[in-house]
Amino acid sequence: MQLHEGKNMDVAIIGAGPAGLSAALYAGRAKLSTVVAEQGVSGGQAATTHWIENYPGFPEGISGPDLMQRMEQQARKFDVEFIHAAVNSVSRDSRGCFSVTSGEGEFTAGTVIVATGTVPQSLGVPGEDKLRGIGVSYCATCDGPFFREKEVLVIGGGDSAIVEALFLTRFASKVTVIHRRGELRATKVLQDDAFSNSKIEFCWHSVVSEILGDSKVEGVTLRDVRTGDTRFMEAGGVFVAIGSRPDTGFVESMVDTDERGYVITDDRMRTSTPGLFAAGDVRAKSLRQVVTAVSDGAVAAVEAEKHLFERQRFSTRDKH
Ligand code: NAP
């Protein structure tokens, strides 16, 4: 549905990942006029996760795209509007009403829920930008099938890196995990799976200092962080999984953040600006999972409803 200029909504949700879709479901079901703005594909990073084993209610697991499609369908049942456009700015006037400017024009909202998640961190080494999309990837689920029978590298030692490495073994002939330390950060269950997978090798205490190739990736220069020695390692693809950073550019000046840029909220998802809530991976929190994101989204929507009610109550009282 196309939003027309000047339309006033109760709730504007920015981001259609698990947190945003859960917030949309709760807000729509509470009969609040609700719009979700998403610049990319609905479902966020969860929609690029091949298989999700730890979301309750699916004992056999469920594919990320399937789970996220179901969440969107459920929200749409409650008359939530979706716009596919980037939000460029959010501002708040003296009456506490928000103006949201998106690629589809400007509209106002009584509350805003920021559920923009995170974007993958890049390595920042020579060759990375040039070879992005032609051998350098940040998403194994999206690009893995292009690397059939190739030897690929995964950079990182956290959950993402190991999940990516395990997924890539379906296609690649060999997956080498390059990690800057001598032990993984990933959870034990993932480590056990990776250590017992014959297609996965590990290259410890090493970082990539350059990605090499002209029209495709041919290999990398590896540096041993203990000795400083460098060497060439041949590879047909490089998957970067070294963490993410929060996507908060358009509300940076309106919210308090921690030292890594994640939005600080209380347990009611309230940010430092009244009426502006944050939910999901974009928040400063200890566990970033689909299950915690949907919980955040539900809390944010319920708190948004309370905020609208209080605002309405005060404005009615002021008129009398
Ligand atoms: P992460 O936990 O922050 O791990 C990032 C990894 O990359 C670390 O091993 C880190 O090394 C390494 N690293 C960081 N900067 C680097 C650099 N410049 N060069 C080389 N290596 C670098 O990030 P994540 O793995 O993306 O996970 C993020 C969150 O999502 C976590 O809370 C995780 O539990 C969650 N997650 C969960 C699942 C799941 O449950 N299935 C899947 C994916 C993500 P050090 O270890 O030395 O710091």
XYZ file of C-alpha atoms and ligand atoms in Angstrom:
368
model
C 0.000 0.000 0.000
C 1.290 3.430 -0.930
C 1.556 5.942 1.907
C 0.377 9.363 0.882
C 2.136 12.535 1.962
C 1.148 13.815 5.381
C -0.559 10.638 6.549
C -0.604 10.300 10.332
C 0.077 6.896 11.858
C -0.009 5.700 15.458
C 3.124 3.594 15.096
C 5.954 3.744 12.565
C 8.200 0.691 12.694
C 11.533 0.966 10.953
C 12.876 -2.408 9.925
C 11.024 -5.629 9.046
C 13.192 -8.219 10.768
C 11.883 -10.393 13.612
C 11.677 -7.440 16.044
C 9.894 -5.143 13.587
C 7.448 -7.821 12.431
C 6.628 -8.843 15.978
C 6.056 -5.181 16.916
C 3.840 -4.858 13.821
C 1.770 -7.885 14.820
C 1.198 -6.559 18.335
C 0.508 -2.978 17.223
C -1.803 -4.046 14.373
C -3.693 -6.442 16.603
C -4.151 -3.613 19.133
C -5.872 -1.702 16.284
C -3.182 0.976 16.116
C -2.590 2.357 12.626
C 0.797 0.867 11.879
C 3.327 1.149 9.089
C 6.527 -0.840 8.651
C 9.283 0.704 6.527
C 11.946 -1.654 5.205
C 14.651 -0.711 2.751
C 15.692 -4.245 1.857
C 14.012 -7.605 1.927
C 11.506 -8.335 4.709
C 12.844 -10.645 7.383
C 16.194 -9.000 8.049
C 19.216 -11.176 8.747
C 16.981 -14.038 9.899
C 15.689 -14.280 6.319
C 19.242 -14.942 5.165
C 19.751 -17.725 7.710
C 19.454 -21.097 6.050
C 18.102 -23.064 8.993
C 16.991 -21.949 12.460
C 17.106 -24.664 15.112
C 16.580 -22.625 18.247
C 13.263 -20.873 17.659
C 10.693 -22.520 19.942
C 7.771 -24.341 18.390
C 9.692 -25.895 15.489
C 11.258 -29.112 16.848
C 12.705 -30.018 13.436
C 13.950 -26.444 12.856
C 12.641 -24.103 10.187
C 14.243 -22.224 7.299
C 14.901 -18.549 8.035
C 13.038 -17.282 4.942
C 10.031 -19.488 5.783
C 9.866 -18.299 9.401
C 10.120 -14.668 8.395
C 7.501 -15.025 5.654
C 5.119 -16.462 8.241
C 5.817 -13.537 10.582
C 5.062 -11.036 7.820
C 1.850 -12.836 6.829
C 0.714 -12.801 10.455
C 1.326 -9.033 10.754
C -0.459 -8.344 7.443
C -3.570 -10.090 8.818
C -3.963 -7.118 11.164
C -3.951 -4.401 8.481
C -0.340 -3.338 8.936
C 0.951 -1.273 5.993
C 4.357 -2.024 4.497
C 6.496 0.379 2.520
C 9.686 -0.664 0.810
C 11.858 2.395 1.212
C 14.790 3.595 3.279
C 13.995 5.948 6.141
C 16.272 8.952 5.782
C 15.368 10.956 8.875
C 13.209 11.008 11.983
C 12.472 14.175 13.961
C 10.190 15.041 16.853
C 8.259 18.286 17.263
C 7.448 20.137 20.493
C 4.118 18.270 20.822
C 5.946 14.940 20.763
C 4.828 13.991 17.248
C 7.374 12.335 14.941
C 8.030 13.167 11.301
C 9.456 10.310 9.297
C 11.021 10.985 5.906
C 11.385 7.986 3.657
C 12.012 7.321 -0.007
C 8.192 7.305 -0.343
C 7.650 10.758 1.153
C 7.066 12.149 4.613
C 4.490 11.036 7.158
C 3.896 11.599 10.858
C 3.564 9.115 13.693
C 2.754 9.265 17.374
C 5.454 6.706 18.155
C 8.445 5.213 16.365
C 9.976 1.783 16.923
C 13.522 1.442 15.600
C 14.120 -2.201 14.659
C 16.839 -1.776 12.061
C 19.143 -4.497 13.353
C 22.758 -4.548 12.329
C 24.825 -4.461 9.168
C 27.838 -6.731 8.607
C 31.195 -5.300 9.561
C 33.708 -5.159 6.736
C 37.374 -6.067 7.103
C 38.629 -2.792 5.693
C 41.519 -4.387 3.810
C 42.727 -3.720 0.241
C 40.785 -5.690 -2.370
C 37.653 -6.104 -0.242
C 35.557 -3.383 -1.877
C 36.777 -4.162 -5.387
C 35.880 -7.868 -5.081
C 32.625 -7.469 -3.127
C 29.962 -9.524 -4.909
C 32.518 -11.245 -7.143
C 34.029 -13.552 -4.537
C 33.801 -11.491 -1.359
C 30.531 -12.105 0.479
C 28.913 -11.353 3.839
C 26.129 -13.950 3.527
C 26.731 -17.654 2.931
C 23.019 -18.407 2.623
C 22.713 -15.861 -0.167
C 25.900 -16.687 -2.067
C 26.988 -20.186 -0.960
C 25.585 -22.005 -4.041
C 27.949 -19.958 -6.279
C 30.925 -21.694 -4.674
C 30.295 -25.321 -5.595
C 33.494 -27.415 -5.423
C 35.578 -24.333 -4.618
C 37.886 -23.779 -1.670
C 36.577 -20.884 0.404
C 37.652 -18.956 3.466
C 35.483 -17.765 6.341
C 36.908 -14.935 8.416
C 35.906 -14.749 12.094
C 35.504 -16.966 15.138
C 32.013 -16.163 16.456
C 28.633 -17.860 15.956
C 28.130 -16.213 12.571
C 31.455 -17.443 11.206
C 30.838 -21.019 12.320
C 27.220 -21.071 11.103
C 28.460 -19.748 7.736
C 31.305 -22.293 7.599
C 28.977 -25.204 8.361
C 26.491 -24.054 5.722
C 29.226 -23.629 3.116
C 30.329 -27.270 3.500
C 27.204 -28.142 1.475
C 28.760 -26.556 -1.593
C 32.470 -25.908 -1.190
C 35.107 -28.615 -1.446
C 36.947 -27.138 1.563
C 36.192 -24.374 4.076
C 39.040 -22.783 6.022
C 38.111 -20.654 9.020
C 40.638 -17.871 9.559
C 40.606 -16.641 13.142
C 42.784 -14.043 14.805
C 43.059 -16.005 18.072
C 43.734 -19.609 19.060
C 40.191 -20.362 20.224
C 36.710 -19.691 18.930
C 34.178 -17.330 20.436
C 31.278 -19.381 19.013
C 29.024 -21.439 21.313
C 30.170 -24.952 22.177
C 27.458 -26.750 20.211
C 28.544 -24.961 17.019
C 32.233 -25.530 17.783
C 31.609 -29.272 18.214
C 29.807 -29.414 14.861
C 32.625 -27.524 13.135
C 35.475 -29.537 14.700
C 33.819 -32.791 13.674
C 33.192 -31.685 10.082
C 35.869 -33.112 7.804
C 35.476 -30.306 5.254
C 36.361 -27.564 7.764
C 39.936 -26.596 8.583
C 41.166 -23.864 10.911
C 43.916 -21.341 10.493
C 44.578 -19.846 13.933
C 46.262 -16.588 15.009
C 45.864 -15.188 11.508
C 44.271 -12.183 9.863
C 43.645 -11.314 6.231
C 45.665 -8.266 5.240
C 44.683 -8.206 1.544
C 42.215 -9.931 -0.774
C 43.765 -10.677 -4.142
C 42.288 -10.991 -7.623
C 41.175 -8.826 -10.518
C 37.762 -9.929 -11.775
C 37.365 -12.685 -9.151
C 38.935 -13.697 -5.847
C 42.138 -15.683 -6.293
C 43.382 -15.740 -2.727
C 44.392 -13.659 0.267
C 47.485 -12.476 2.040
C 47.461 -13.870 5.565
C 49.437 -12.369 8.438
C 50.362 -14.379 11.510
C 49.541 -12.015 14.385
C 52.226 -13.572 16.637
C 55.188 -13.408 14.252
C 54.077 -10.820 11.703
C 54.959 -13.285 8.907
C 52.806 -13.071 5.790
C 51.914 -15.752 3.241
C 49.591 -16.278 0.262
C 46.586 -18.577 0.628
C 44.676 -19.589 -2.481
C 40.860 -19.306 -2.294
C 37.895 -19.062 -4.643
C 35.799 -17.055 -2.198
C 36.047 -15.084 1.031
C 33.136 -14.933 3.484
C 33.534 -12.166 6.044
C 31.776 -12.864 9.377
C 33.504 -10.657 11.919
C 30.427 -9.231 13.589
C 28.073 -6.417 12.846
C 27.409 -2.801 13.714
C 24.053 -1.261 14.582
C 22.196 0.574 11.821
C 21.171 3.774 13.630
C 22.399 6.620 11.414
C 19.037 8.360 11.064
C 18.284 8.507 14.835
C 21.820 8.910 16.172
C 21.171 12.349 17.669
C 17.915 11.252 19.353
C 19.065 8.232 21.345
C 21.734 7.336 23.868
C 24.050 4.591 22.654
C 26.729 2.419 24.231
C 30.398 2.598 23.239
C 29.746 0.334 20.216
C 26.802 2.396 18.973
C 23.973 0.094 20.136
C 20.836 1.929 21.312
C 20.378 1.979 25.074
C 16.831 1.240 26.234
C 15.211 0.291 29.517
C 13.402 -3.036 29.852
C 10.318 -1.381 28.326
C 12.312 -0.676 25.126
C 12.146 3.083 25.789
C 15.055 5.125 24.468
C 16.134 8.504 25.820
C 13.498 10.189 23.572
C 9.890 9.738 24.782
C 7.799 7.919 22.203
C 10.861 6.515 20.429
C 11.463 2.819 21.136
C 14.140 0.388 19.980
C 13.816 -3.386 19.609
C 15.946 -6.306 18.462
C 19.620 -6.466 17.542
C 19.962 -2.665 17.313
C 19.611 -2.494 21.130
C 22.426 -2.791 23.631
C 21.669 -6.275 25.010
C 23.328 -9.536 25.970
C 21.671 -12.024 23.592
C 20.954 -11.337 19.927
C 18.653 -14.089 18.680
C 15.333 -14.268 16.812
C 13.622 -15.242 20.051
C 14.879 -12.174 21.929
C 14.125 -9.900 18.962
C 10.473 -10.949 18.800
C 10.180 -10.457 22.545
C 11.608 -6.929 22.249
C 9.200 -6.144 19.408
C 6.164 -7.223 21.425
C 7.245 -5.154 24.446
C 7.960 -2.095 22.267
C 4.505 -2.242 20.639
C 2.697 -2.580 23.959
C 4.722 0.327 25.367
C 4.001 2.383 22.249
C 0.292 1.840 22.843
C 0.657 2.980 26.465
C 2.572 6.059 25.323
C -0.144 6.997 22.816
C -2.807 6.528 25.460
C -0.957 8.771 27.941
C -0.379 11.435 25.292
C -4.030 11.374 24.359
C -5.049 11.588 28.017
C -2.824 14.629 28.650
C -3.909 16.441 25.491
C -7.616 15.874 26.355
C -7.002 17.092 29.924
C -5.166 20.214 28.673
C -8.146 21.137 26.495
C -10.519 21.157 29.491
P 30.775 -11.740 17.299
O 30.215 -12.683 18.316
O 31.086 -10.337 17.712
O 32.103 -12.416 16.706
C 32.910 -11.728 15.800
C 34.131 -12.591 15.517
O 34.936 -11.941 14.542
C 35.009 -12.806 16.752
O 35.516 -14.116 16.750
C 36.108 -11.763 16.570
O 37.346 -12.172 17.104
C 36.251 -11.685 15.058
N 36.661 -10.366 14.605
C 36.137 -9.158 14.941
N 36.761 -8.169 14.277
C 37.708 -8.765 13.512
C 38.669 -8.275 12.601
N 38.785 -6.971 12.317
N 39.477 -9.165 11.986
C 39.374 -10.491 12.254
N 38.480 -11.021 13.100
C 37.649 -10.158 13.726
O 29.804 -11.580 16.027
P 28.841 -12.670 15.342
O 29.500 -13.986 15.228
O 28.333 -11.994 14.121
O 27.625 -12.791 16.368
C 26.879 -11.617 16.728
C 25.744 -12.020 17.667
O 24.762 -12.804 16.969
C 26.219 -12.869 18.834
O 25.467 -12.490 19.972
C 25.877 -14.278 18.401
O 25.658 -15.152 19.502
C 24.597 -14.057 17.594
N 24.453 -15.114 16.563
C 23.874 -16.294 16.935
C 23.743 -17.310 16.016
C 23.090 -18.600 16.436
O 22.742 -18.764 17.563
N 22.913 -19.566 15.585
C 24.224 -17.152 14.713
C 24.828 -15.958 14.371
C 24.959 -14.954 15.317
P 37.580 -12.317 18.705
O 36.876 -13.565 19.091
O 39.047 -12.363 18.832
O 36.982 -11.068 19.291
